[in-house]
C-alpha atoms as a printed R data frame, in Angstrom:
   type eleno elety resid chain resno        x       y      z
1  ATOM     1    CA   LEU     A     1 -151.938 194.686 -0.180
2  ATOM     2    CA   PRO     A     2 -154.244 193.058  2.537
3  ATOM     3    CA   GLU     A     3 -157.346 192.205  2.246
4  ATOM     4    CA   VAL     A     4 -159.518 192.666  5.339
5  ATOM     5    CA   THR     A     5 -162.943 190.274  4.992
6  ATOM     6    CA   ILE     A     6 -165.904 190.895  7.212
7  ATOM     7    CA   MET     A     7 -167.023 188.918 10.576
8  ATOM     8    CA   GLN     A     8 -167.463 185.162  9.183
9  ATOM     9    CA   ASN     A     9 -168.820 182.060 11.022
10 ATOM    10    CA   LEU     A    10 -165.078 180.223 11.953
11 ATOM    11    CA   ASN     A    11 -166.143 177.267 10.336
12 ATOM    12    CA   GLU     A    12 -166.973 178.992  7.137
13 ATOM    13    CA   VAL     A    13 -163.914 180.524  7.188
14 ATOM    14    CA   LEU     A    14 -161.767 177.657  7.739
15 ATOM    15    CA   GLU     A    15 -162.933 175.871  4.889
16 ATOM    16    CA   VAL     A    16 -162.230 178.347  2.079
17 ATOM    17    CA   LEU     A    17 -159.051 180.191  3.512
18 ATOM    18    CA   LYS     A    18 -155.987 178.526  2.420
19 ATOM    19    CA   ALA     A    19 -152.133 180.438  2.653
20 ATOM    20    CA   ASP     A    20 -149.140 179.222  3.325
21 ATOM    21    CA   GLN     A    21 -148.631 180.840  6.534
22 ATOM    22    CA   GLN     A    22 -152.370 180.396  8.914
23 ATOM    23    CA   PHE     A    23 -152.595 182.774 12.292
24 ATOM    24    CA   MET     A    24 -155.432 183.066 14.960
25 ATOM    25    CA   ALA     A    25 -154.096 185.794 17.144
26 ATOM    26    CA   HIS     A    26 -156.896 185.295 20.381
27 ATOM    27    CA   CYS     A    27 -156.052 186.076 24.290
28 ATOM    28    CA   ASP     A    28 -156.452 182.407 25.281
29 ATOM    29    CA   GLY     A    29 -153.329 180.096 26.991
30 ATOM    30    CA   ASP     A    30 -149.819 179.949 26.755
31 ATOM    31    CA   GLU     A    31 -149.874 178.313 23.428
32 ATOM    32    CA   ARG     A    32 -149.539 181.630 21.648
33 ATOM    33    CA   LEU     A    33 -146.010 183.110 19.997
34 ATOM    34    CA   PRO     A    34 -145.394 186.081 19.073
35 ATOM    35    CA   PHE     A    35 -146.755 187.047 15.817
36 ATOM    36    CA   ILE     A    36 -142.978 189.162 14.347
37 ATOM    37    CA   LYS     A    37 -141.825 185.910 15.488
38 ATOM    38    CA   VAL     A    38 -142.804 183.242 13.333
39 ATOM    39    CA   CYS     A    39 -144.362 185.242 10.661
40 ATOM    40    CA   LYS     A    40 -142.027 185.205  7.423
41 ATOM    41    CA   PRO     A    41 -142.094 186.797  4.697
42 ATOM    42    CA   GLY     A    42 -141.988 186.386  1.137
43 ATOM    43    CA   LYS     A    43 -145.680 182.926  1.801
44 ATOM    44    CA   SER     A    44 -149.554 183.934  1.538
45 ATOM    45    CA   THR     A    45 -150.662 185.736  5.418
46 ATOM    46    CA   ALA     A    46 -153.549 184.738  6.046
47 ATOM    47    CA   ILE     A    47 -154.064 186.329 10.474
48 ATOM    48    CA   ALA     A    48 -158.053 185.291 11.960
49 ATOM    49    CA   ILE     A    49 -159.529 187.821 14.651
50 ATOM    50    CA   GLY     A    50 -161.284 186.779 16.971
51 ATOM    51    CA   PRO     A    51 -164.998 188.503 18.094
52 ATOM    52    CA   GLU     A    52 -164.907 190.810 21.176
53 ATOM    53    CA   GLY     A    53 -164.905 189.026 23.902
54 ATOM    54    CA   ASP     A    54 -162.304 186.481 21.659
55 ATOM    55    CA   PHE     A    55 -162.711 183.083 20.353
56 ATOM    56    CA   SER     A    56 -163.785 180.058 22.358
57 ATOM    57    CA   LYS     A    57 -161.790 177.638 24.168
58 ATOM    58    CA   THR     A    58 -163.590 175.252 20.652
59 ATOM    59    CA   GLU     A    59 -162.849 177.392 17.300
60 ATOM    60    CA   ILE     A    60 -159.055 177.618 18.992
61 ATOM    61    CA   GLU     A    61 -158.914 174.240 19.344
62 ATOM    62    CA   ILE     A    62 -160.828 173.759 15.309
63 ATOM    63    CA   ALA     A    63 -158.576 176.232 14.417
64 ATOM    64    CA   LYS     A    64 -155.113 174.772 15.666
65 ATOM    65    CA   SER     A    65 -156.228 170.906 14.759
66 ATOM    66    CA   ASN     A    66 -157.282 172.599 10.849
67 ATOM    67    CA   GLY     A    67 -152.999 173.616 10.875
68 ATOM    68    CA   TRP     A    68 -153.812 176.982 12.785
69 ATOM    69    CA   VAL     A    69 -151.122 179.048 14.731
70 ATOM    70    CA   GLY     A    70 -151.810 180.617 17.971
71 ATOM    71    CA   VAL     A    71 -150.617 183.476 17.725
72 ATOM    72    CA   THR     A    72 -150.218 186.743 20.231
73 ATOM    73    CA   PHE     A    73 -149.715 190.765 19.452
74 ATOM    74    CA   GLY     A    74 -148.183 191.400 22.923
75 ATOM    75    CA   GLU     A    75 -148.917 191.289 26.346
76 ATOM    76    CA   ARG     A    76 -151.970 194.662 25.683
77 ATOM    77    CA   ARG     A    77 -155.624 193.740 24.852
78 ATOM    78    CA   LEU     A    78 -157.170 194.701 21.961
79 ATOM    79    CA   ARG     A    79 -159.987 195.495 21.026
80 ATOM    80    CA   THR     A    80 -161.356 193.498 17.388
81 ATOM    81    CA   GLU     A    81 -160.454 196.725 15.372
82 ATOM    82    CA   THR     A    82 -156.996 197.525 16.653
83 ATOM    83    CA   ALA     A    83 -156.266 194.242 16.426
84 ATOM    84    CA   ALA     A    84 -156.395 193.759 12.925
85 ATOM    85    CA   LEU     A    85 -154.959 196.514 12.356
86 ATOM    86    CA   VAL     A    86 -152.027 195.907 14.250
87 ATOM    87    CA   GLY     A    87 -152.058 192.059 12.864
88 ATOM    88    CA   ILE     A    88 -151.903 194.628  9.236
89 ATOM    89    CA   ASP     A    89 -148.875 196.806 10.317
90 ATOM    90    CA   ALA     A    90 -147.379 193.961 11.942
91 ATOM    91    CA   PHE     A    91 -147.138 191.861  8.274
92 ATOM    92    CA   GLN     A    92 -146.527 194.891  6.669
93 ATOM    93    CA   TRP     A    93 -142.623 195.478  9.385
94 ATOM    94    CA   ILE     A    94 -142.046 191.836  8.738
95 ATOM    95    CA   GLN     A    95 -142.282 192.290  4.235
96 ATOM    96    CA   MET     A    96 -139.639 194.804  4.713
97 ATOM    97    CA   MET     A    97 -136.891 192.933  7.000
């Protein structure tokens, strides 16, 4: 079952959260891959969803340097709470493939 946590400082998350797959959903730039194409079934997975207004460029670079992969859920910009639900739904769908 998915575990949804409260909003946390990104540095704290990067220190304690370890998963086989670590994704950061953000809206900045072209260095994002479609989530449904890079997420693999059967692996522990973490998806960081940014605050309203998105992650900063610095936060994205810090996550990237810690092995997190930038992903997108599509062309539309989603509100934080909607992005979290879309991420969970996409993850569950991938697990059934």
